[in-house]
C-alpha cells in the first residue's frame, strides 16, 4: 500500500473549488498553433516526457474535513482530440482525475488547467516544455544540441521563473502590466546563476511535496527579515479610507444553452496595437481594458453616462518576488472608470486606469499584499473551520467580488519559446472560463491574440471591440467556437 | 479566408454568417480552428431535479404514516407495501447519487435503512424488533458487504478508510442499545458488536499505518 504524498490547498487556490459552478468551472486554456497538422502520437510522447518533469501535474484534488488537498497520484495523462467545449469542467468532486488536459485539433495544441492547480504563468511553463518536447520530436533535424539543451533546460522540475521585469513600457508601472515570458534557456540560466541552490537528486515524492506547496510560502523571505518586519509593521496602520464605491455596471445576457463558455478570439499583428497603446502612454493591458469599456458602452443600453465600469487585473507576483512555484501566485488589482465625468475617449480612460493601476502595482504595495497573503495562510483561526463552511464563505466572497466587476482581464504578455518550438509555433491562445465577460491576452512571434469568454451568447461587445481595432487600421481576424443552437445547426461535429 | 464587410474582419472557419454581426460573408471558407461541439444538456441537472422531488415524495409518504396512528389494523398490509416501496426508492436514489464511492453508499444505506426500520417499528406499536433484530443484522451485513466490496473491486484504501471506519462504528451501536436495555434478545447485538471489533482490530493490525496516514490527511488542521 503506497502512502501518497499530499499538500493542503492554500487559501488563494481554495477559492477555485469553492466558487466553481456549472457556468464557470474555473478552467483556463492556453493554446498554440503550430505550422502543421498536429501528430497525436508524438504529442503523447512529448506529454509523457513533460509530465515526468512536473510532479505538480500528477496531483488530484481531494476533500478533507478541514481542507481541500492536492494528492499525488499514479494517473497518466492522455492526449485527446478536442471533443469538448473550450474550458470544459475538469474537477468534479468525488471523481479522482488529473487537473489538466491536453487536447489537439488540426494545427492547435491546447492545455487546459483547473485553476486550483496553477495559474497562467505556471501553466505556461508546462505548455512551453510540452511544445519544445513535441517540436523536437517532430523536427529532429533542427535541434542538433538537443541533448545538451535538455540537460540545461531540465531544472529537475518546473523551476523556471520568468526573467525579472525588463524595462519595457514608457510609463512607470507599465512593468507590472506588461509581462514578458522569455522561456529560453539563456534567460533561464542567466536568472538562476547563483540563485538556485544545488540540490541532491530528489525523489518524485519530495518533488511533489515541494511543488504543491502554497506559492506564497515559497518566497525566500528569510533572506530579508528586516523587510518582513517593516512590511508587517506598516500593514498595521489602517489604510487610507477609500472613496465610497459606486454601483458597478454589470453586463447581462442570455445564458448559453448548455452553460458552456462562449469563446471568441481576435488575432492581429502585435506591433500596431502596441503602437496605439504607446501613443497614449499606457501599457497594453490598460489600453485594451479601456477599449473593452468603450465596446461595452457602445453595446449596452444600461451603460449610460454616469455608470462606473470596473475591471480586475491580475499581477504575476513572481515578477516581484522570485519564486519557482507553479502554484497560484498572483494578486488582483481593481481599476475603474466612471463615464460622463470628463474625457471618455479610450485613450483618456486608459491613462486613468493606468494611473490607478500603477499606484497599486508598486513593489511596496504588492509586498504588503504578499505579507497579508502569508498571514492568512498561517492564520490559526482559518484552520479549524470545517471545509464546507470555508467553501461556503469563499463562495460568498467570490460572489460579492463579482458584483463589483464589469470585466476581468488577464494578460500573459509576450511569450518567447525555446528553439525549435519558437519557429514552428505561430499564434498562441489564452481563454479563461468566466461568470462575467472576460478577456485574456497573449502574444507570440508578433501575433497578438485576445481571447474573449463569457457565460452569455451575446457577442455585440466583441463586435464593437473588433470594430474599434479595425477602425484604427489593424488587420483583425476572428475565430469562434460554435455555441448556440443556430450556430451548431447543420454543422458536422 | 472569409471576410465580413460589415466588421472588416477576416473570419476563420466555415461560417455562413458573421458570428458577430450576422452579415453575409465573402471568400472561400477554410476549416475552423475550433471543433463544432454538439450541445450537451446536463444530465446532472435532470438527475438533481428528479432526486430532490423523489426525496420530497419519500419524506412526505413517511410523515403521512403518522396520520394513521398505531391502531389502524386494516392498514397493516397496505402500510408495509407503501413503506417498502418508499424505502426501495430511497435506496435506489442513494445508489445513484453515491455510485462513485461504494463505501460511502454502504454507510448511507445503513443509516437510512436502519432509520426507516426503527420508524416502522414505532408505527407498529413499538415492539422493539427493529433494535433487536434488524439493526444488528443490517450492520453485520454491511460490514461483511464492505469487506467483500473492497476485495472485489480493489478499492484504494484512501477511498474506503473513512467510510469503513463509520460502518464499523455503526456496527457498535447495537451494543450500546443492549447496554441501555432496549433490546429483547441479546445474541444478534453481541454477534454484530464482536464482528465490528474484529474488523477494527484486523484493519489496525494489517493497515494501521495507512489508516493513520489517511486519517491524518483528512483531518489535517
Ligand atoms: Zn460582421
XYZ file of C-alpha atoms and ligand atoms in Angstrom:
715
model
C 0.000 0.000 0.000
C 1.528 3.214 -1.153
C 1.188 6.258 1.014
C 0.509 9.146 -1.256
C 2.044 12.491 -0.603
C -0.297 15.363 -0.218
C -0.238 19.084 0.406
C -3.175 21.071 1.576
C -4.553 23.612 -0.820
C -3.611 27.179 0.019
C -6.279 29.765 0.750
C -5.805 31.577 -2.538
C -6.362 28.397 -4.519
C -9.240 27.307 -2.295
C -11.492 29.856 -3.937
C -11.470 27.835 -7.154
C -13.062 24.581 -5.959
C -15.341 26.623 -3.687
C -16.575 29.038 -6.344
C -16.720 26.545 -9.191
C -20.127 26.198 -10.819
C -21.825 24.788 -13.898
C -21.381 28.133 -15.593
C -17.810 28.745 -14.530
C -15.809 25.561 -13.976
C -12.692 27.648 -13.161
C -10.691 26.216 -16.003
C -8.366 28.127 -18.286
C -6.902 27.204 -21.620
C -3.541 28.001 -23.119
C -3.047 27.041 -26.718
C -0.545 27.191 -29.505
C -0.952 26.941 -33.239
C 1.827 25.057 -34.989
C 2.670 25.154 -38.690
C 1.360 21.663 -39.480
C -1.391 19.223 -38.515
C -0.601 18.025 -35.009
C 0.739 14.481 -34.774
C -1.137 12.942 -31.817
C 1.351 10.109 -31.268
C 4.317 12.453 -30.981
C 2.294 14.820 -28.821
C 1.522 11.931 -26.486
C 5.224 11.119 -26.179
C 6.007 14.761 -25.557
C 3.270 14.904 -22.930
C 4.669 11.876 -21.142
C 8.127 13.411 -21.085
C 6.836 16.749 -19.819
C 4.550 15.130 -17.276
C 7.548 13.362 -15.765
C 9.207 16.687 -15.184
C 6.251 18.379 -13.496
C 5.363 16.483 -10.320
C 2.679 19.053 -9.520
C 0.666 17.950 -12.538
C 0.365 14.450 -11.092
C -1.962 15.845 -8.453
C -5.602 15.049 -7.915
C -7.772 17.241 -5.707
C -9.405 15.662 -2.695
C -11.613 16.851 0.125
C -10.737 16.549 3.764
C -12.661 17.654 6.806
C -10.849 20.986 7.077
C -9.146 21.424 3.717
C -9.044 20.536 0.124
C -5.737 18.933 -0.572
C -3.639 18.035 -3.573
C -2.618 14.431 -3.544
C -0.017 12.697 -5.642
C -1.438 10.079 -7.989
C -0.339 7.462 -10.446
C -2.719 8.572 -13.170
C -1.228 9.076 -16.601
C -2.390 11.855 -18.898
C -3.596 11.138 -22.380
C -3.657 13.432 -25.347
C -7.110 13.528 -26.918
C -8.712 15.060 -29.958
C -10.724 18.108 -28.973
C -14.313 16.972 -28.494
C -15.427 19.212 -25.659
C -16.120 22.901 -25.463
C -13.451 25.428 -24.551
C -12.678 25.273 -20.814
C -14.889 22.239 -20.175
C -15.048 21.238 -16.476
C -12.053 19.336 -15.151
C -12.553 18.826 -11.445
C -15.581 17.010 -10.157
C -15.915 16.222 -6.501
C -15.520 12.529 -5.684
C -14.052 11.797 -9.067
C -10.340 11.354 -8.987
C -8.980 12.804 -12.180
C -5.946 14.807 -13.196
C -6.498 18.531 -13.009
C -5.390 19.293 -16.541
C -5.874 18.006 -20.062
C -4.066 18.304 -23.352
C -6.178 18.346 -26.495
C -5.417 18.902 -30.147
C -7.465 19.994 -33.107
C -5.957 20.447 -36.570
C -2.984 22.703 -36.021
C -3.679 23.550 -32.431
C -2.400 22.117 -29.192
C -4.272 23.265 -26.094
C -3.557 22.804 -22.438
C -6.498 23.219 -20.072
C -5.881 23.534 -16.360
C -8.134 23.659 -13.311
C -7.234 26.949 -11.697
C -6.704 25.492 -8.221
C -3.646 23.693 -9.564
C -1.769 26.504 -11.200
C -2.047 29.989 -12.629
C -1.413 31.162 -16.168
C 2.307 31.592 -15.684
C 2.680 28.178 -14.084
C 0.714 26.565 -16.883
C 2.775 28.405 -19.452
C 5.866 26.644 -18.123
C 4.202 23.328 -18.711
C 2.989 24.256 -22.183
C 6.426 25.573 -23.093
C 8.056 22.300 -22.186
C 5.347 20.365 -23.965
C 5.756 22.374 -27.159
C 9.527 22.089 -27.005
C 9.396 18.341 -26.469
C 6.865 17.986 -29.272
C 8.641 20.089 -31.865
C 11.944 18.446 -31.024
C 10.378 15.117 -31.905
C 8.540 16.431 -34.916
C 11.588 18.229 -36.357
C 14.525 16.168 -35.115
C 16.967 17.751 -37.532
C 16.501 21.216 -36.140
C 17.881 20.808 -32.672
C 21.372 19.383 -33.050
C 22.252 20.186 -29.499
C 19.119 18.516 -28.227
C 20.820 16.528 -25.510
C 22.796 19.416 -24.265
C 19.723 21.596 -24.392
C 17.677 19.114 -22.457
C 20.304 18.945 -19.775
C 20.348 22.652 -19.474
C 16.619 23.181 -19.562
C 15.636 20.418 -17.260
C 15.770 22.003 -13.855
C 14.580 18.881 -12.125
C 11.098 20.200 -12.222
C 9.264 23.324 -13.151
C 11.839 25.614 -11.678
C 11.518 28.002 -14.475
C 10.840 31.519 -13.352
C 10.411 34.350 -15.748
C 13.136 36.892 -16.050
C 12.750 39.890 -13.803
C 10.600 42.527 -15.428
C 12.544 44.152 -18.190
C 12.497 47.842 -18.826
C 9.588 47.929 -21.168
C 6.805 50.373 -21.462
C 7.238 54.058 -21.032
C 5.065 54.592 -18.045
C 6.174 53.802 -14.516
C 4.242 50.745 -13.511
C 3.984 49.599 -17.081
C 6.180 46.754 -15.983
C 3.606 45.063 -13.920
C 1.057 45.138 -16.665
C 3.424 44.130 -19.384
C 4.798 40.723 -18.739
C 7.466 39.110 -20.773
C 7.901 35.385 -20.708
C 11.187 34.588 -22.294
C 11.455 30.983 -21.523
C 14.617 30.401 -23.430
C 17.469 28.544 -21.871
C 19.574 31.672 -21.921
C 17.356 33.789 -19.781
C 16.738 30.879 -17.516
C 20.421 30.253 -16.953
C 21.005 33.945 -16.540
C 18.321 34.298 -13.964
C 19.309 31.326 -11.997
C 23.008 31.901 -11.824
C 23.785 31.941 -8.142
C 20.171 31.794 -7.121
C 19.415 28.162 -7.453
C 20.702 26.067 -4.686
C 22.367 22.865 -5.725
C 20.197 20.068 -4.661
C 20.863 16.404 -4.500
C 18.642 14.496 -6.909
C 15.349 14.115 -5.127
C 12.592 11.584 -5.330
C 9.307 12.185 -7.059
C 7.573 12.298 -3.683
C 9.800 15.075 -2.413
C 9.371 16.949 -5.667
C 5.646 16.651 -5.402
C 5.505 17.901 -1.852
C 7.761 20.839 -2.663
C 5.942 21.856 -5.792
C 2.463 21.516 -4.456
C 3.267 23.821 -1.542
C 1.440 27.169 -1.481
C 3.321 29.673 -3.617
C 3.234 32.443 -1.032
C 5.184 30.285 1.348
C 7.928 29.633 -1.200
C 9.128 33.198 -1.341
C 12.509 33.441 0.249
C 11.533 35.845 2.935
C 14.161 34.591 5.330
C 16.696 36.419 3.204
C 15.499 39.714 4.449
C 13.889 39.524 7.851
C 14.004 43.280 8.292
C 11.931 43.863 5.216
C 9.414 41.407 6.536
C 9.293 43.191 9.823
C 8.953 46.562 8.215
C 6.225 45.461 5.858
C 4.407 43.692 8.639
C 4.523 46.724 10.866
C 3.430 49.031 8.145
C 0.429 46.930 7.488
C -0.912 47.533 10.966
C -1.532 51.145 10.033
C -5.109 51.349 8.805
C -5.244 52.038 5.090
C -6.442 55.403 3.884
C -10.227 55.498 3.678
C -11.410 54.659 0.201
C -13.883 56.798 -1.629
C -17.333 55.222 -1.418
C -17.732 52.656 -4.103
C -20.266 53.376 -6.774
C -22.516 50.715 -8.168
C -20.615 48.980 -10.884
C -22.137 48.382 -14.250
C -22.537 44.708 -14.970
C -23.144 43.077 -18.294
C -26.142 40.810 -18.503
C -27.234 38.488 -21.225
C -28.712 35.184 -22.259
C -27.014 32.124 -20.856
C -25.568 29.725 -23.405
C -27.840 26.703 -23.950
C -25.713 24.139 -22.140
C -23.817 26.557 -19.905
C -20.694 26.262 -21.965
C -18.259 29.130 -22.097
C -18.790 31.388 -25.090
C -15.297 31.658 -26.554
C -14.207 34.032 -29.288
C -10.783 35.047 -30.323
C -9.422 38.062 -32.140
C -5.926 37.822 -33.506
C -3.865 40.581 -35.043
C -0.321 41.752 -35.530
C 1.042 42.879 -32.168
C 3.143 45.840 -33.236
C 0.429 48.276 -34.352
C -1.642 47.641 -31.215
C 1.396 48.217 -29.041
C 1.929 51.374 -31.069
C -1.581 52.563 -30.216
C -1.024 51.925 -26.526
C 2.340 53.621 -26.593
C 0.884 56.642 -28.347
C -1.442 57.054 -25.373
C 1.449 56.496 -22.973
C -0.073 53.458 -21.339
C 0.607 49.758 -21.009
C -1.099 47.451 -23.454
C -3.319 45.852 -20.819
C -4.750 49.198 -19.775
C -5.290 50.264 -23.362
C -7.149 47.058 -24.183
C -9.203 47.403 -20.998
C -10.231 50.909 -21.986
C -11.257 49.606 -25.397
C -13.344 46.958 -23.678
C -15.139 49.547 -21.550
C -15.810 51.539 -24.686
C -17.093 48.448 -26.521
C -19.497 47.696 -23.682
C -20.640 51.293 -23.528
C -21.468 51.174 -27.208
C -23.500 47.997 -26.996
C -25.110 48.005 -23.599
C -28.120 50.230 -23.195
C -27.802 50.029 -19.439
C -24.373 51.645 -19.533
C -25.433 55.271 -19.552
C -23.356 58.275 -18.695
C -22.502 58.233 -15.028
C -22.104 54.492 -14.852
C -18.939 53.032 -13.446
C -17.105 50.171 -15.073
C -14.544 48.163 -13.203
C -12.017 45.550 -14.159
C -9.855 43.218 -12.163
C -6.333 42.806 -13.433
C -4.152 40.035 -12.043
C -0.488 40.761 -11.418
C 2.008 37.950 -11.549
C 3.764 38.174 -8.181
C 6.737 36.185 -9.441
C 7.929 39.322 -11.180
C 8.473 40.948 -7.841
C 9.093 38.056 -5.518
C 11.201 35.425 -7.197
C 9.505 32.117 -6.739
C 9.836 28.961 -8.724
C 6.422 27.759 -7.649
C 3.985 26.893 -10.400
C 1.089 27.238 -7.987
C -1.257 30.210 -7.961
C 0.829 33.260 -7.252
C -0.882 36.438 -8.253
C -2.686 39.394 -6.788
C -5.549 41.176 -8.473
C -5.832 44.918 -8.754
C -9.180 46.546 -9.347
C -9.338 49.566 -11.604
C -12.430 51.530 -12.557
C -13.685 54.408 -14.618
C -16.844 56.442 -14.291
C -18.238 57.715 -17.548
C -19.710 61.127 -18.066
C -17.352 62.968 -15.726
C -14.812 64.199 -18.215
C -12.875 62.877 -21.155
C -14.283 59.449 -22.012
C -12.122 58.705 -25.042
C -10.395 55.301 -24.809
C -7.008 56.998 -24.548
C -8.055 59.130 -21.594
C -9.785 56.221 -19.905
C -6.665 54.101 -20.370
C -4.499 56.789 -18.789
C -6.805 56.974 -15.809
C -6.771 53.224 -15.390
C -3.014 53.165 -15.780
C -2.585 55.733 -13.055
C -4.737 53.785 -10.622
C -3.062 50.558 -11.552
C 0.462 51.927 -11.205
C -0.328 53.237 -7.757
C -1.225 49.746 -6.596
C 1.313 47.770 -8.581
C 4.353 49.183 -6.833
C 6.711 46.685 -5.237
C 5.880 48.159 -1.821
C 2.131 47.821 -2.228
C 2.476 44.322 -3.584
C 4.773 43.373 -0.762
C 2.088 44.417 1.687
C -0.378 42.226 -0.162
C 2.036 39.336 -0.187
C 2.505 39.525 3.539
C -1.197 39.667 4.036
C -1.492 36.500 1.969
C 1.213 34.814 4.005
C -0.513 35.821 7.206
C -3.839 34.470 6.030
C -2.090 31.263 5.071
C -0.775 30.915 8.616
C -3.795 32.276 10.398
C -4.788 29.701 13.011
C -8.475 30.530 13.026
C -8.740 29.767 9.315
C -7.583 26.274 10.109
C -10.195 24.999 12.482
C -13.171 25.981 10.352
C -14.513 22.866 8.606
C -14.085 22.857 4.856
C -17.747 23.006 3.835
C -18.154 26.215 5.851
C -14.937 27.618 4.407
C -16.170 26.793 0.930
C -19.482 28.494 1.562
C -17.711 31.596 2.857
C -15.338 31.714 -0.087
C -18.220 31.251 -2.455
C -19.983 34.263 -0.940
C -16.798 36.342 -1.076
C -16.391 35.383 -4.701
C -19.971 36.340 -5.433
C -19.631 39.723 -3.742
C -16.404 40.351 -5.630
C -18.076 39.530 -8.897
C -20.828 42.004 -8.250
C -18.322 44.810 -8.257
C -16.742 43.933 -11.576
C -17.734 44.630 -15.148
C -14.995 42.575 -16.669
C -11.956 40.542 -15.726
C -8.716 40.637 -17.604
C -5.650 38.534 -17.809
C -2.549 39.305 -19.815
C 0.165 36.713 -20.081
C 2.221 39.125 -22.119
C 4.785 38.322 -24.741
C 5.902 34.735 -24.860
C 9.150 33.549 -26.361
C 9.601 29.823 -26.664
C 12.864 27.902 -26.836
C 14.006 26.523 -30.198
C 12.746 24.650 -32.097
C 9.272 25.461 -30.764
C 9.714 29.164 -31.392
C 9.955 28.812 -35.155
C 7.075 26.348 -35.508
C 4.529 27.982 -33.249
C 2.606 30.918 -34.631
C -0.313 32.339 -32.721
C -0.975 31.362 -29.143
C -4.339 31.415 -27.400
C -5.500 32.131 -23.879
C -9.034 31.712 -22.542
C -10.433 31.637 -19.011
C -13.887 30.357 -18.080
C -15.898 33.211 -16.637
C -19.081 34.259 -14.871
C -18.852 37.686 -16.481
C -17.277 38.850 -19.714
C -13.556 38.371 -19.602
C -10.702 38.830 -21.989
C -7.255 37.301 -21.989
C -4.254 38.493 -23.906
C -1.199 36.616 -25.054
C 1.301 37.361 -27.762
C 3.843 35.261 -29.522
C 6.006 35.765 -32.560
C 4.468 39.137 -33.324
C 0.874 37.846 -33.159
C -1.374 39.283 -30.522
C -4.372 37.167 -29.573
C -7.241 38.371 -27.429
C -9.457 35.595 -26.125
C -12.975 36.649 -25.136
C -15.007 34.459 -22.850
C -18.446 34.986 -21.409
C -21.303 32.940 -19.984
C -23.672 34.718 -22.385
C -24.403 34.096 -26.042
C -24.288 37.789 -26.948
C -21.275 38.873 -28.972
C -22.068 42.519 -29.576
C -19.291 43.769 -27.302
C -16.747 41.719 -29.232
C -18.107 43.142 -32.473
C -17.606 46.683 -31.198
C -14.212 45.763 -29.854
C -13.169 44.396 -33.228
C -14.538 47.468 -34.961
C -12.569 49.744 -32.652
C -9.420 47.905 -33.662
C -10.139 47.703 -37.384
C -11.103 51.368 -37.394
C -7.557 52.074 -36.216
C -6.294 50.289 -39.305
C -5.405 46.992 -37.672
C -5.996 43.762 -39.550
C -8.014 41.556 -37.277
C -9.189 38.030 -37.779
C -11.834 36.265 -35.762
C -12.076 32.635 -34.730
C -15.093 31.469 -32.769
C -16.287 28.253 -31.199
C -19.866 27.455 -32.163
C -22.069 27.875 -29.132
C -25.747 28.416 -29.869
C -28.222 26.013 -31.396
C -28.384 28.038 -34.606
C -24.625 28.123 -34.923
C -24.367 24.385 -34.462
C -27.299 23.505 -36.722
C -26.255 21.527 -39.768
C -22.566 21.522 -38.906
C -20.649 18.279 -38.806
C -19.073 17.807 -35.397
C -10.302 33.150 -45.667
C -13.776 34.599 -45.441
C -14.325 38.224 -44.680
C -17.137 40.237 -43.173
C -17.523 43.564 -44.893
C -19.576 45.000 -42.034
C -16.939 44.355 -39.386
C -13.938 44.459 -41.769
C -12.856 41.205 -40.182
C -11.378 38.048 -41.512
C -13.401 35.103 -40.249
C -11.799 31.704 -39.716
C -13.908 28.607 -40.167
C -16.867 27.604 -42.301
C -19.302 30.241 -41.141
C -22.226 31.185 -43.348
C -22.789 34.417 -41.480
C -20.526 36.602 -39.400
C -20.644 35.304 -35.801
C -20.515 38.898 -34.577
C -22.936 40.837 -36.762
C -24.769 38.117 -38.661
C -23.854 39.685 -42.014
C -23.089 37.693 -45.143
C -19.504 36.575 -45.675
C -17.398 36.585 -48.797
C -14.479 34.474 -49.861
C -13.511 30.862 -49.551
C -14.114 29.104 -46.258
C -11.345 27.257 -44.526
C -11.507 24.753 -41.677
C -12.191 26.219 -38.253
C -9.536 26.071 -35.548
C -12.343 25.079 -33.172
C -14.321 21.853 -33.499
C -18.111 22.093 -33.518
C -19.041 20.547 -30.180
C -22.651 19.325 -30.095
C -24.810 20.767 -27.357
C -24.792 18.660 -24.256
C -27.692 19.104 -21.948
C -26.639 18.466 -18.458
C -27.841 15.052 -17.347
C -26.699 16.125 -13.942
C -29.326 18.822 -13.730
C -32.122 16.418 -14.705
C -30.875 13.943 -12.129
C -30.759 16.586 -9.446
C -34.360 17.636 -10.046
C -35.502 14.022 -10.089
C -33.563 13.298 -6.931
C -34.934 16.249 -4.963
C -38.533 15.674 -5.996
C -38.262 11.959 -5.163
C -36.791 12.729 -1.778
C -39.682 15.086 -1.129
C -42.222 12.407 -2.006
C -40.461 9.835 0.160
C -40.265 12.110 3.199
C -43.930 13.061 2.793
C -45.014 9.451 2.489
C -43.148 8.607 5.678
C -44.691 11.531 7.530
C -48.140 10.617 6.251
C -47.912 7.372 8.217
C -48.188 9.354 11.428
C -51.714 10.374 10.485
C -52.937 6.799 10.676
C -51.950 6.069 14.240
C -50.971 2.734 15.811
C -54.302 1.010 15.897
C -55.312 1.034 12.261
C -55.105 -2.737 11.864
C -56.694 -2.736 8.443
C -53.821 -0.570 7.279
C -51.231 -3.239 8.131
C -50.532 -4.764 4.742
C -51.059 -1.578 2.824
C -48.694 0.283 5.120
C -45.986 -2.351 4.740
C -46.216 -2.229 0.964
C -46.215 1.540 0.984
C -43.196 1.818 3.287
C -41.456 -0.945 1.370
C -41.786 0.881 -1.931
C -40.693 4.212 -0.449
C -37.666 2.595 1.176
C -36.643 0.801 -2.012
C -36.898 4.036 -3.937
C -34.776 5.761 -1.305
C -32.108 3.070 -1.608
C -32.097 3.382 -5.403
C -31.669 7.150 -5.120
C -28.735 6.731 -2.792
C -27.156 4.112 -5.003
C -27.353 6.519 -7.951
C -26.022 9.552 -6.110
C -23.222 7.698 -4.304
C -22.331 5.375 -7.154
C -18.765 6.658 -7.314
C -17.956 5.552 -3.803
C -19.446 2.237 -2.723
C -18.061 2.512 0.798
C -19.911 5.797 1.195
C -23.054 4.221 -0.203
C -22.929 1.455 2.387
C -22.806 3.986 5.228
C -25.754 5.891 3.786
C -27.606 2.640 3.289
C -27.156 1.531 6.896
C -28.245 4.890 8.274
C -31.283 5.175 6.005
C -32.465 1.570 6.220
C -31.870 1.499 9.979
C -33.760 4.744 10.426
C -36.714 3.590 8.348
C -36.946 0.330 10.275
C -36.917 1.994 13.648
C -39.638 4.334 12.409
C -41.604 1.406 11.081
C -41.308 -0.343 14.420
C -42.502 2.833 16.108
C -45.510 2.998 13.802
C -46.488 -0.583 14.588
C -46.762 -0.327 18.349
C -43.044 -0.318 19.149
C -42.339 -3.942 19.964
C -38.570 -3.429 19.605
C -37.977 -5.849 16.727
C -36.004 -3.216 14.821
C -33.441 -2.727 17.560
C -33.311 -6.402 18.477
C -33.025 -7.968 15.041
C -32.983 -5.575 12.118
C -30.231 -3.170 13.220
C -27.694 -5.820 14.256
C -28.357 -7.849 11.095
C -28.150 -4.749 8.922
C -24.880 -3.641 10.495
C -23.292 -7.079 10.319
C -24.384 -7.464 6.712
C -22.957 -4.061 5.820
C -19.605 -4.890 7.392
C -19.440 -8.183 5.518
C -20.630 -6.432 2.366
C -17.932 -3.826 2.767
C -15.222 -6.449 3.163
C -16.408 -8.208 0.008
C -16.712 -4.953 -1.970
C -13.233 -3.796 -1.037
C -11.836 -7.154 -2.039
C -13.792 -7.462 -5.268
C -13.297 -4.028 -6.790
C -9.835 -3.419 -5.344
C -10.828 -0.138 -3.838
C -7.961 2.090 -2.836
C -7.632 2.319 0.911
C -7.871 6.071 0.803
C -11.312 5.737 -0.747
C -12.839 3.475 1.831
C -10.992 4.041 5.064
C -13.169 6.838 6.428
C -16.434 5.187 5.457
C -15.443 1.734 6.590
C -14.494 3.342 9.890
C -18.004 4.783 10.065
C -19.560 1.445 9.126
C -17.688 -0.261 11.949
C -18.744 2.465 14.378
C -22.340 1.902 13.342
C -21.750 -1.777 13.975
C -21.064 -0.917 17.608
C -24.384 0.869 18.148
C -26.366 -2.373 18.829
C -24.009 -2.971 21.779
C -24.937 0.453 23.098
C -28.631 -0.329 22.780
C -28.002 -3.638 24.506
C -26.306 -1.972 27.439
C -29.178 0.503 27.674
C -31.531 -2.425 27.943
C -33.586 -1.514 24.853
C -33.028 -4.885 23.275
C -35.026 -8.041 23.949
C -32.760 -10.832 22.685
C -29.059 -10.171 23.184
C -27.485 -12.575 20.703
C -27.788 -10.585 17.418
C -26.349 -7.452 19.038
C -23.480 -9.394 20.574
C -22.564 -11.019 17.245
C -22.681 -7.671 15.471
C -20.526 -5.980 18.106
C -17.983 -8.788 18.067
C -17.781 -8.603 14.285
C -17.178 -4.842 14.391
C -14.436 -5.153 16.955
C -12.808 -7.967 14.980
C -12.788 -5.814 11.839
C -11.337 -2.832 13.704
C -8.540 -4.985 15.082
C -7.950 -6.501 11.661
C -7.847 -3.117 9.952
C -5.479 -1.636 12.508
C -3.049 -4.541 12.548
C -2.927 -5.027 8.787
C -3.251 -1.464 7.594
C -2.621 0.556 10.726
C -0.032 2.873 9.190
C -2.086 3.573 6.104
C -5.202 4.197 8.152
C -3.386 6.668 10.388
C -1.863 8.379 7.346
C -5.233 8.724 5.666
C -6.936 9.995 8.791
C -4.129 12.480 9.347
C -4.653 13.706 5.793
C -8.370 14.053 6.073
C -8.327 15.614 9.496
C -5.270 17.792 8.961
C -5.726 21.172 10.573
Zn -19.541 41.024 -39.134
